[in-house]
Short mmCIF file of N, CA and C in Angstrom, two decimals:
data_model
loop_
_atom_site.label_atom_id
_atom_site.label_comp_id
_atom_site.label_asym_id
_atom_site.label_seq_id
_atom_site.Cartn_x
_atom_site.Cartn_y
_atom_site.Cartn_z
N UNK A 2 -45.11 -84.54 -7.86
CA UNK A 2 -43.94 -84.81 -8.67
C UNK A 2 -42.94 -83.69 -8.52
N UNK A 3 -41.79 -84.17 -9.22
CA UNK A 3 -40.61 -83.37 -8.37
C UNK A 3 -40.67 -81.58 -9.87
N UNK A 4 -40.49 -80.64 -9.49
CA UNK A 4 -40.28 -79.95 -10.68
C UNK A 4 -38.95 -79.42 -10.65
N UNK A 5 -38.19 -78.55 -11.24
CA UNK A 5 -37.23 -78.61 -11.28
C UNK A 5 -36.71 -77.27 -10.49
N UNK A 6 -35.42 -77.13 -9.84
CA UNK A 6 -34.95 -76.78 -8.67
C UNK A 6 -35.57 -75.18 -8.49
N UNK A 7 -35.77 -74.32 -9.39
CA UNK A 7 -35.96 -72.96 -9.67
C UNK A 7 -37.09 -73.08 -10.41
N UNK A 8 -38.19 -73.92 -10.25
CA UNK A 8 -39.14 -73.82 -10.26
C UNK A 8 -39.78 -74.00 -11.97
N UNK A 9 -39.11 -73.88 -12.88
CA UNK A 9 -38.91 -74.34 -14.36
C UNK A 9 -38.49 -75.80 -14.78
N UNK A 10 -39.45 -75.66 -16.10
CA UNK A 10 -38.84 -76.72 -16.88
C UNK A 10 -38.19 -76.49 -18.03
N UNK A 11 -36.92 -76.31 -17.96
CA UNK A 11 -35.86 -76.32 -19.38
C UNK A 11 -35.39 -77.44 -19.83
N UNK A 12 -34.68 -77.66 -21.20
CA UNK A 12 -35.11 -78.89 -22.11
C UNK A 12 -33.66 -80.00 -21.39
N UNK A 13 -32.85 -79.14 -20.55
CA UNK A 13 -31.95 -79.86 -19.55
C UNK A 13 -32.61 -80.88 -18.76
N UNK A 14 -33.66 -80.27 -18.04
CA UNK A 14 -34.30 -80.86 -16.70
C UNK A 14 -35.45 -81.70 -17.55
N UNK A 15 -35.87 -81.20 -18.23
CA UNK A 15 -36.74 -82.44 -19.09
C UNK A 15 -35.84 -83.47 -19.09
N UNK A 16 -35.11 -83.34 -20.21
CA UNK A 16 -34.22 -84.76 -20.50
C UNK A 16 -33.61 -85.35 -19.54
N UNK A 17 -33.24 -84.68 -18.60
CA UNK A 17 -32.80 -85.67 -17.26
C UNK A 17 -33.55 -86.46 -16.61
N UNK A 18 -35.19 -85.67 -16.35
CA UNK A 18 -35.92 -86.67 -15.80
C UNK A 18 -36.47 -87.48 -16.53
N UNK A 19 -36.36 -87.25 -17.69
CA UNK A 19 -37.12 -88.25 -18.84
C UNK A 19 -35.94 -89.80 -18.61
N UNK A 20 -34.73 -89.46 -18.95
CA UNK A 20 -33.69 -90.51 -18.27
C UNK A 20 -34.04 -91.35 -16.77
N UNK A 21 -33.93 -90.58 -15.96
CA UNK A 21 -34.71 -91.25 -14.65
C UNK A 21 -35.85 -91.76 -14.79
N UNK A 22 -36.55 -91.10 -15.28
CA UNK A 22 -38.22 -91.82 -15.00
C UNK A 22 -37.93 -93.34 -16.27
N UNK A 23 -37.31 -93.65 -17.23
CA UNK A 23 -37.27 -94.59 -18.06
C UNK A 23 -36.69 -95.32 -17.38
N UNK A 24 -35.57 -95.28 -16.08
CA UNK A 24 -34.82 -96.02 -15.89
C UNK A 24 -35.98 -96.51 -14.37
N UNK A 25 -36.74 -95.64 -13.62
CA UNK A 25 -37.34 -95.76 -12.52
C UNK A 25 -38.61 -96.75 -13.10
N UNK A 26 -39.16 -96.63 -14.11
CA UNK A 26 -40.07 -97.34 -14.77
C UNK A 26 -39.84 -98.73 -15.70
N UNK A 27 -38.48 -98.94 -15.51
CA UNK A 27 -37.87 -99.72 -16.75
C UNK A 27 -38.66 -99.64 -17.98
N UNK A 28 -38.87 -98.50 -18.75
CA UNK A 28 -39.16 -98.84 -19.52
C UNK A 28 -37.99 -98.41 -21.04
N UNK A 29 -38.29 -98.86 -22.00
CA UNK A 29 -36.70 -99.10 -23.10
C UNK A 29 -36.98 -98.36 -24.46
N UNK A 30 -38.82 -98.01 -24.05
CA UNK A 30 -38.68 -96.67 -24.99
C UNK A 30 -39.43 -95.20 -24.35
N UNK A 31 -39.93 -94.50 -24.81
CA UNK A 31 -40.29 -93.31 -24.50
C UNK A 31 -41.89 -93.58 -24.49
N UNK A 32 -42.77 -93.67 -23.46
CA UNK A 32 -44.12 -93.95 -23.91
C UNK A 32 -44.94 -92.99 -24.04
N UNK A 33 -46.12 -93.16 -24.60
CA UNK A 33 -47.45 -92.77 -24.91
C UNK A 33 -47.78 -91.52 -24.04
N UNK A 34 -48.87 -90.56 -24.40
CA UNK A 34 -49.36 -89.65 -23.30
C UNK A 34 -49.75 -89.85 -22.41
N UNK A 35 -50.72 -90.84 -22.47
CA UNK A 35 -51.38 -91.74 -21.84
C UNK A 35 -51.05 -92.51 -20.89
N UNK A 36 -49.98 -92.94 -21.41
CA UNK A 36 -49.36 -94.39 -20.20
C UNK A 36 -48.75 -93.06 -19.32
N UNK A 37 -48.00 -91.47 -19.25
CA UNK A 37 -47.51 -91.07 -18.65
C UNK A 37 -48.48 -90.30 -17.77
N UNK A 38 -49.87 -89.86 -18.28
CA UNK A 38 -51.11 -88.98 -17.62
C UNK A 38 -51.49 -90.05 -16.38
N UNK A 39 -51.52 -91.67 -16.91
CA UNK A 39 -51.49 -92.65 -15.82
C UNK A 39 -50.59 -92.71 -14.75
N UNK A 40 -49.26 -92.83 -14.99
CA UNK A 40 -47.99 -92.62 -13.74
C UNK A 40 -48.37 -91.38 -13.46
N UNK A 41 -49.14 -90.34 -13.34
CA UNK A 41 -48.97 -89.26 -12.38
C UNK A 41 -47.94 -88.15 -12.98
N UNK A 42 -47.38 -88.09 -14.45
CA UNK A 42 -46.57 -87.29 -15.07
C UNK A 42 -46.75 -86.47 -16.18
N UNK A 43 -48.35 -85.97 -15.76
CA UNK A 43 -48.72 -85.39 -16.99
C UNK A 43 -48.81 -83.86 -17.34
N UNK A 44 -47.16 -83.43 -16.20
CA UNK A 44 -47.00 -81.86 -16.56
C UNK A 44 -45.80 -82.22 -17.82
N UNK A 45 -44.98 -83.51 -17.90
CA UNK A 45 -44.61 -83.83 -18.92
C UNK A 45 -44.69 -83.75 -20.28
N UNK A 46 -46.08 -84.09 -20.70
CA UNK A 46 -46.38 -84.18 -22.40
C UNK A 46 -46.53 -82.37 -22.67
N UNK A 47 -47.08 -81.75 -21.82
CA UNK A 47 -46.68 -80.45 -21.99
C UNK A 47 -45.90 -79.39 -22.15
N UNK A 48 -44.47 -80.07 -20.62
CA UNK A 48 -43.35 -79.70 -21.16
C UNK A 48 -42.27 -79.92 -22.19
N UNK A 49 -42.50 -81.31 -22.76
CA UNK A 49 -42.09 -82.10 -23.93
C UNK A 49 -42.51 -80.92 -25.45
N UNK A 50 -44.00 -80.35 -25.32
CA UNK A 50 -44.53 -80.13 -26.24
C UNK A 50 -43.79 -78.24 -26.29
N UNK A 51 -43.51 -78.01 -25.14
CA UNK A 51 -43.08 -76.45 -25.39
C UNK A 51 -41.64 -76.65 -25.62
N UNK A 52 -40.63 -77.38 -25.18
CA UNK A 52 -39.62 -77.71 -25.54
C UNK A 52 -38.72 -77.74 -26.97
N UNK A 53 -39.55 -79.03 -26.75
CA UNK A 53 -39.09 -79.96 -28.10
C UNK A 53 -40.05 -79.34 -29.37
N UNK A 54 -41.00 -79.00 -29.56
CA UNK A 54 -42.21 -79.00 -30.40
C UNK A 54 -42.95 -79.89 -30.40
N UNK A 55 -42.95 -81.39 -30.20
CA UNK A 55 -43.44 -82.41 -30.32
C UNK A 55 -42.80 -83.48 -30.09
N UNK A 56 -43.35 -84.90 -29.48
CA UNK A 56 -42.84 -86.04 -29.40
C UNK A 56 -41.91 -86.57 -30.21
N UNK A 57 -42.18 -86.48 -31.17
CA UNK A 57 -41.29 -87.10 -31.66
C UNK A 57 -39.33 -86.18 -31.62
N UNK A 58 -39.42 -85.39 -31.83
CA UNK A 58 -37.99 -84.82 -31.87
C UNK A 58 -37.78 -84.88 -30.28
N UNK A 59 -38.57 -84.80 -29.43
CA UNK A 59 -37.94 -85.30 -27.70
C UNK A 59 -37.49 -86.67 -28.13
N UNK A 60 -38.38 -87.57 -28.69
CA UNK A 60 -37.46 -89.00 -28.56
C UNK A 60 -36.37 -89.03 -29.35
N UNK A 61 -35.87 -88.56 -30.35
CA UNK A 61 -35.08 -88.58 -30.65
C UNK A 61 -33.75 -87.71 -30.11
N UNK A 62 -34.05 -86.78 -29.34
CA UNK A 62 -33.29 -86.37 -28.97
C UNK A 62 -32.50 -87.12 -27.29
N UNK A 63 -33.89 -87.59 -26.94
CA UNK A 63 -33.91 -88.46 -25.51
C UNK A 63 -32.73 -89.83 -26.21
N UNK A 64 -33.27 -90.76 -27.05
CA UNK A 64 -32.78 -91.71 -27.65
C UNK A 64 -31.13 -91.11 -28.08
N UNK A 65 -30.95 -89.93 -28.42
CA UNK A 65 -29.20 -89.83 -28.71
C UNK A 65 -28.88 -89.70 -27.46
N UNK A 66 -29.35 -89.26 -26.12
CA UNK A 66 -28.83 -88.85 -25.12
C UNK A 66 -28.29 -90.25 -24.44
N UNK A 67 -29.40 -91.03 -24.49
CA UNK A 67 -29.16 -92.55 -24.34
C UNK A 67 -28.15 -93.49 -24.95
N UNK A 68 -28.00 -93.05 -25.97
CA UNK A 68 -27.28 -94.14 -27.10
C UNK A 68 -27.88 -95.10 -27.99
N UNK A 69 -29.08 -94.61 -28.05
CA UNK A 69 -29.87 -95.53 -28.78
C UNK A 69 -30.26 -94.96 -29.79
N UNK A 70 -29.96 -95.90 -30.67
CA UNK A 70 -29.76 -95.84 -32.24
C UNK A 70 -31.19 -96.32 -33.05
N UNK A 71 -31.93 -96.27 -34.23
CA UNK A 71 -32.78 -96.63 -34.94
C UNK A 71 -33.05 -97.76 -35.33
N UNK A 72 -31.97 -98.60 -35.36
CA UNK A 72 -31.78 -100.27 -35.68
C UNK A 72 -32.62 -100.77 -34.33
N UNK A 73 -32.11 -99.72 -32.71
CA UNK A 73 -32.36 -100.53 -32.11
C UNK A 73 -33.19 -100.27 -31.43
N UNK A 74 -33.69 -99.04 -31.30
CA UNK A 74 -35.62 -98.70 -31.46
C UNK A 74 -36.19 -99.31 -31.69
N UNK A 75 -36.30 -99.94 -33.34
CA UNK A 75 -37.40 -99.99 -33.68
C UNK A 75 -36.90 -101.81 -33.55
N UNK A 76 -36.62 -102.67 -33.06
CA UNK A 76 -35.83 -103.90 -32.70
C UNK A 76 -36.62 -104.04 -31.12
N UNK A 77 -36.72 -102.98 -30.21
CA UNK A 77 -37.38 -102.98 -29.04
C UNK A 77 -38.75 -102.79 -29.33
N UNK A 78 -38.94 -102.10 -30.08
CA UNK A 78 -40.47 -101.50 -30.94
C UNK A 78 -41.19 -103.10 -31.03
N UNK A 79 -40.05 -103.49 -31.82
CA UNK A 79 -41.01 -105.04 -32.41
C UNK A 79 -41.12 -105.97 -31.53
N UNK A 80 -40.16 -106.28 -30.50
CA UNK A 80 -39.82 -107.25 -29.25
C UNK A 80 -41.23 -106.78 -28.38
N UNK A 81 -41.94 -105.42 -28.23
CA UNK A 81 -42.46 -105.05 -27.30
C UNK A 81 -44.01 -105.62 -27.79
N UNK A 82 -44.10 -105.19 -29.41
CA UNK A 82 -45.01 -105.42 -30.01
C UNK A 82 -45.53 -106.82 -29.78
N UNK A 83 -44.58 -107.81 -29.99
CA UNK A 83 -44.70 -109.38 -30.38
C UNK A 83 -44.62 -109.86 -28.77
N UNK A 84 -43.84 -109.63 -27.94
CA UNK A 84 -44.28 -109.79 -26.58
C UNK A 84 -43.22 -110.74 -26.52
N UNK A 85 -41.67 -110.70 -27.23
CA UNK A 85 -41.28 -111.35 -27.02
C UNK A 85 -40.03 -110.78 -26.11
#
């Protein structure tokens, strides 16, 4: 996997590839540890975790970078859930 140009991960180069890899994966939210230790991206949940502090404030911070709002999170949340 690619790391970033100077050999670091800063919360720049996180969030950029976190953008790419959602868009390379289509996926419409931020997934699991798990689903990412599976794709082969599991220097990720680590750098997420020294970053950000924790998942959750990366997604939210990933999700403003995006434009995605809470109405429509948790609207994909349920679509993903229900399989519709």
């Amino acid at each position: 996997k690619q790391v970033a140009k100077n050999g670091t991960w800063n919360a720049e180069y996180v969030l950029a590839e976190a953008v790419r890899l959602m868009e390379e994966n289509n996926w419409k939210t931020w997934p699991a540890e798990s689903v990412l230790n599976e794709k082969g991206y599991s220097m990720f949940p680590n750098a997420v975790r020294n970053l950000y502090g924790n998942v959750d404030a990366f997604r939210e911070r990933l999700y403003e970078e995006l434009g995605i709002n809470t109405e429509d999170r948790l609207e994909v949340l349920l679509n993903d859930y229900v399989g519709s």
